[in-house]
Short mmCIF file of C-alpha atoms in Angstrom, two decimals:
data_model
loop_
_atom_site.label_atom_id
_atom_site.label_comp_id
_atom_site.label_asym_id
_atom_site.label_seq_id
_atom_site.Cartn_x
_atom_site.Cartn_y
_atom_site.Cartn_z
CA MET T 204 -0.05 -0.16 0.22
CA ALA T 205 1.12 3.34 -0.75
CA ARG T 206 2.08 6.06 1.66
CA TYR T 207 0.53 9.06 1.28
CA ASN T 208 1.44 10.82 4.97
CA ASP T 209 4.34 11.28 6.88
CA LEU T 210 3.47 8.55 9.70
CA ASP T 211 5.25 5.60 10.62
CA PRO T 212 2.73 2.77 10.63
CA LYS T 213 5.74 1.46 13.18
CA LYS T 214 4.85 4.06 15.95
CA TRP T 215 1.32 3.73 15.50
CA LYS T 216 0.67 3.91 19.63
CA GLU T 217 2.29 6.91 19.54
CA TYR T 218 -0.19 8.57 17.23
CA ASP T 219 -2.87 9.83 20.11
CA ASP T 220 -3.54 13.19 18.71
CA ILE T 221 -5.00 11.69 15.74
CA ASN T 222 -8.75 10.83 14.98
CA THR T 223 -9.52 7.49 13.73
CA ASP T 224 -13.10 7.58 15.08
CA SER T 225 -16.08 8.69 12.62
CA LEU T 226 -17.03 11.19 15.60
CA TRP T 227 -14.80 14.29 16.20
CA ILE T 228 -15.07 15.97 19.34
CA ILE T 229 -13.50 19.64 19.27
CA ASP T 230 -13.42 21.89 22.46
CA LYS T 231 -12.68 25.12 20.66
CA ARG T 232 -11.71 26.51 17.73
CA ASP T 233 -7.88 26.75 17.22
CA ASN T 234 -7.45 30.91 17.07
CA SER T 235 -3.74 30.96 17.31
CA GLY T 236 -1.26 32.96 15.17
CA ALA T 237 -2.48 33.90 11.80
CA HIS T 238 -6.10 31.99 12.39
CA THR T 239 -8.54 34.27 13.02
CA GLY T 240 -12.35 33.39 14.21
CA ASP T 241 -13.39 36.79 12.92
CA TYR T 242 -14.83 35.77 9.49
CA HIS T 243 -18.08 34.59 9.27
CA GLY T 244 -18.05 31.30 7.90
CA ASN T 245 -14.77 30.02 8.44
CA PHE T 246 -14.00 26.82 9.92
CA VAL T 247 -12.27 25.12 12.64
CA PRO T 248 -8.23 24.58 11.91
CA GLN T 249 -7.95 21.57 13.65
CA ILE T 250 -10.19 19.74 10.68
CA PRO T 251 -7.63 20.57 7.92
CA HIS T 252 -4.76 19.79 10.52
CA GLN T 253 -6.23 16.03 10.90
CA LEU T 254 -6.91 15.34 7.21
CA PHE T 255 -3.50 16.84 6.05
CA THR T 256 -1.96 14.68 8.65
CA ARG T 257 -3.62 11.69 7.46
CA TYR T 258 -3.76 12.16 3.69
CA THR T 259 -0.64 14.26 2.75
CA LYS T 260 2.81 14.55 3.35
CA LYS T 261 5.57 17.42 3.64
CA GLY T 262 6.02 19.13 -0.14
CA ASP T 263 2.63 17.83 -1.22
CA TRP T 264 0.06 20.52 -2.90
CA ILE T 265 -3.21 20.75 -1.68
CA LEU T 266 -5.93 22.82 -3.45
CA ASP T 267 -8.69 24.72 -1.32
CA PRO T 268 -11.58 26.32 -4.22
CA PHE T 269 -13.69 27.92 -1.17
CA MET T 270 -10.49 29.54 0.26
CA GLY T 271 -12.47 32.33 2.75
CA SER T 272 -9.97 33.31 5.39
CA GLY T 273 -7.25 31.12 4.42
CA THR T 274 -7.85 28.42 7.24
CA SER T 275 -6.84 25.35 5.07
CA LEU T 276 -3.62 27.32 3.75
CA ILE T 277 -2.33 28.68 7.08
CA GLU T 278 -2.66 25.04 8.40
CA ALA T 279 -1.00 24.28 5.13
CA GLN T 280 2.12 25.92 5.41
CA ARG T 281 2.35 25.20 9.38
CA MET T 282 2.74 21.61 8.34
CA GLY T 283 5.13 22.21 5.43
CA ARG T 284 2.43 21.51 2.75
CA ASN T 285 2.63 23.86 -0.44
CA SER T 286 -1.39 25.12 -1.35
CA ILE T 287 -3.55 26.84 -3.33
CA GLY T 288 -6.43 29.11 -2.28
CA ILE T 289 -8.79 30.11 -4.70
CA GLU T 290 -11.04 33.17 -3.47
CA LEU T 291 -14.39 34.81 -5.51
CA GLN T 292 -13.73 38.12 -3.59
CA PRO T 293 -11.07 40.20 -4.25
CA GLU T 294 -10.96 41.83 -0.91
CA VAL T 295 -10.99 38.73 0.91
CA ALA T 296 -8.57 37.06 -0.93
CA ARG T 297 -5.95 40.24 0.02
CA GLU T 298 -6.98 40.31 3.60
CA SER T 299 -5.95 36.19 3.79
CA TYR T 300 -3.13 36.99 1.80
CA ASP T 301 -1.62 39.20 4.61
CA ARG T 302 -2.46 37.10 7.24
CA ILE T 303 -0.95 33.88 5.92
CA GLN T 304 2.04 35.90 5.22
CA THR T 305 2.55 36.78 9.07
CA GLU T 306 3.90 33.18 9.34
CA HIS T 307 5.95 32.85 6.32
CA ARG T 308 7.92 29.98 5.79
CA ASP T 309 10.81 29.38 3.02
CA ASP T 310 10.25 25.88 2.89
CA CYS T 311 6.77 25.65 1.17
CA SER T 312 4.61 28.15 -1.03
CA VAL T 313 1.53 29.39 -0.96
CA LYS T 314 -0.40 30.99 -4.06
CA ILE T 315 -3.51 32.72 -3.66
CA ILE T 316 -5.71 33.55 -6.73
CA THR T 317 -8.69 35.31 -7.05
CA GLY T 318 -11.62 33.94 -9.59
CA ASP T 319 -14.46 31.67 -9.55
CA SER T 320 -13.33 28.25 -8.91
CA ARG T 321 -16.57 26.69 -11.50
CA THR T 322 -14.38 28.50 -14.33
CA ILE T 323 -11.08 29.36 -13.39
CA ASN T 324 -8.58 27.84 -15.58
CA MET T 325 -6.75 25.38 -14.09
CA ASP T 326 -4.56 24.52 -16.86
CA LYS T 327 -3.16 27.84 -16.74
CA ILE T 328 -2.51 28.05 -12.62
CA MET T 329 -0.75 24.09 -12.87
CA GLU T 330 1.38 25.65 -15.90
CA THR T 331 2.29 28.69 -14.18
CA ILE T 332 3.04 27.30 -10.88
CA GLY T 333 5.09 24.10 -12.98
CA ILE T 334 3.56 21.23 -11.38
CA ASN T 335 1.49 18.24 -13.02
CA LYS T 336 -0.64 16.83 -10.04
CA LEU T 337 -2.39 17.80 -6.57
CA GLN T 338 -1.96 15.39 -3.68
CA PHE T 339 -5.13 16.75 -1.72
CA VAL T 340 -8.01 19.06 -2.39
CA ILE T 341 -10.06 20.59 0.75
CA MET T 342 -13.69 22.45 0.02
CA HIS T 343 -15.58 24.08 2.86
CA PRO T 344 -18.09 25.76 0.26
CA PRO T 345 -21.07 27.84 1.46
CA TYR T 346 -23.82 26.23 3.21
CA TRP T 347 -26.15 26.77 0.40
CA ASP T 348 -27.96 29.90 1.28
CA ILE T 349 -27.63 30.33 5.13
CA ILE T 350 -25.00 32.89 5.11
CA LYS T 351 -24.90 35.45 2.01
CA PHE T 352 -21.02 36.02 1.56
CA SER T 353 -21.01 38.76 -1.05
CA ASP T 354 -23.59 40.28 -3.91
CA ASN T 355 -21.73 38.05 -6.89
CA LYS T 356 -24.08 36.24 -8.94
CA ASN T 357 -21.36 33.50 -9.11
CA ASP T 358 -21.32 33.14 -5.17
CA LEU T 359 -22.84 30.03 -4.49
CA SER T 360 -24.57 31.35 -1.54
CA ASN T 361 -26.79 33.18 -3.87
CA THR T 362 -27.78 30.25 -5.65
CA GLU T 363 -31.83 30.58 -6.02
CA SER T 364 -32.50 26.64 -5.45
CA LEU T 365 -31.28 23.60 -4.07
CA GLU T 366 -30.50 22.57 -7.76
CA GLU T 367 -28.91 25.48 -8.78
CA PHE T 368 -26.50 25.22 -5.37
CA LEU T 369 -25.97 21.38 -6.34
CA ASN T 370 -25.01 22.18 -10.30
CA SER T 371 -22.54 25.14 -9.40
CA PHE T 372 -20.91 22.62 -6.75
CA GLY T 373 -20.70 19.57 -9.31
CA GLU T 374 -18.95 22.67 -11.85
CA VAL T 375 -16.53 23.15 -8.87
CA ILE T 376 -15.69 19.48 -8.32
CA ASP T 377 -15.23 18.95 -12.11
CA ASN T 378 -12.70 21.97 -12.05
CA SER T 379 -10.66 21.85 -9.17
CA THR T 380 -10.27 17.79 -8.89
CA LYS T 381 -8.72 17.44 -12.81
CA TYR T 382 -5.69 17.50 -11.49
CA LEU T 383 -5.87 15.24 -8.14
CA GLU T 384 -3.30 12.66 -8.38
CA LYS T 385 -4.93 8.97 -8.91
CA ASN T 386 -6.11 7.34 -5.98
CA ARG T 387 -5.50 10.48 -3.69
CA TYR T 388 -8.23 11.88 -1.74
CA CYS T 389 -10.78 15.11 -1.63
CA ALA T 390 -12.22 16.51 1.77
CA CYS T 391 -15.82 18.00 1.59
CA VAL T 392 -16.77 19.91 5.07
CA ILE T 393 -19.65 20.89 5.09
CA GLY T 394 -23.35 21.45 7.54
CA ASP T 395 -26.38 21.50 6.98
CA LYS T 396 -29.67 23.56 6.81
CA TYR T 397 -33.00 23.35 8.77
CA ALA T 398 -35.68 25.88 7.14
CA ASN T 399 -39.63 25.45 5.94
CA ASN T 400 -39.69 23.05 9.10
CA GLN T 401 -37.53 20.49 7.51
CA VAL T 402 -33.64 19.73 7.61
CA VAL T 403 -31.98 19.95 4.39
CA PRO T 404 -29.06 17.52 4.30
CA LEU T 405 -26.57 19.44 2.39
CA GLY T 406 -23.91 16.92 3.48
CA PHE T 407 -25.24 13.88 1.98
CA HIS T 408 -26.21 15.98 -1.01
CA CYS T 409 -22.73 17.35 -1.73
CA MET T 410 -21.48 13.72 -1.05
CA ASN T 411 -24.09 12.06 -3.92
CA LYS T 412 -22.50 14.33 -6.20
CA PHE T 413 -19.08 12.98 -5.37
CA ILE T 414 -20.40 10.05 -5.71
CA GLU T 415 -21.93 10.46 -9.19
CA LYS T 416 -18.49 11.82 -10.37
CA GLY T 417 -16.99 8.86 -10.09
CA PHE T 418 -15.51 9.21 -6.33
CA LEU T 419 -15.28 6.41 -3.70
CA LEU T 420 -16.71 7.43 -0.10
CA LYS T 421 -13.97 6.63 1.73
CA ALA T 422 -15.61 7.98 5.61
CA ILE T 423 -18.42 10.55 7.11
CA LEU T 424 -16.85 12.01 9.59
CA VAL T 425 -19.12 14.00 12.32
CA LYS T 426 -17.53 17.10 14.04
CA ASN T 427 -19.03 17.95 17.47
CA PHE T 428 -18.45 21.48 18.50
CA GLY T 429 -19.88 22.75 21.71
CA GLU T 430 -20.27 26.54 20.95
CA THR T 431 -20.76 28.42 17.71
CA LYS T 432 -20.79 31.82 16.65
CA GLY T 433 -24.30 32.25 16.16
CA LYS T 434 -25.01 30.34 19.69
CA THR T 435 -22.73 32.05 21.82
CA ASN T 436 -24.41 32.66 25.52
CA GLN T 437 -27.51 31.43 23.94
CA GLN T 438 -27.80 27.80 24.74
CA GLY T 439 -31.00 28.24 26.68
CA ILE T 440 -33.03 30.14 23.81
CA TRP T 441 -31.98 27.42 21.49
CA ARG T 442 -32.93 24.95 23.48
CA TYR T 443 -36.27 26.87 24.04
CA ARG T 444 -36.87 27.01 20.26
CA ALA T 445 -35.89 23.13 19.65
CA ILE T 446 -38.10 22.15 22.25
CA THR T 447 -41.12 24.37 21.14
CA ASN T 448 -40.86 23.88 17.47
CA ASP T 449 -39.84 20.33 17.12
CA PHE T 450 -36.53 20.80 15.93
CA TYR T 451 -32.87 19.63 17.37
CA ILE T 452 -29.87 21.96 17.36
CA PHE T 453 -27.27 21.15 15.03
CA ASN T 454 -24.10 20.59 16.56
CA ILE T 455 -22.37 18.50 14.05
CA GLN T 456 -20.68 19.24 10.70
CA ARG T 457 -19.59 16.46 7.82
CA ASN T 458 -16.66 15.72 6.38
#
């Protein structure tokens, strides 16, 4: 079996910091250094850290087509991995670049590109960087329209229907994974939506989109995160709403 990480199987008992269960319990977000919790919609750095540890080596190339505040690129840089981030909003891309550069290191590269991940010319990007393959792709797309990230009509958070959202997401899959090395991994980090008295299982819909495109499903991971920005100091009111409106509070996020 080919090794896709820097772990030594003989030392497996020493890796007690690596999650191998499908339930990931994370007490709080890592806000150290360049990581910041200010960007609405960013995700927990511990997630890319775990995934990069298991599925990449130092020197590998990682692509994030929904870069946002740059969480995955910051983590990749800390771990000695090369990374490419694609961000639709120029101002967000600039802010992320400045933040990432505060932890600059010379032994790995970070490339930030502004554009639409559905249609951006990946051939040109790969040629410009001078690489032939990617070793990992990580996606943290908008949870459809829960948060409006911009007024850009190409922003997936502005899609008007679930079908349009999934079709657009499928275009990102096609364009972002075209250079993924054979038998290497892609991860999608997304939560579900509750609207109109029903759950919209975005995680499963996106998962099926990957399967439709020929990917093999290796794992469904559930992240339990105690307190989110939207529920800070409001656990009581959320519990009241859940009981009186017949729903369960989301404490999970599928990987």
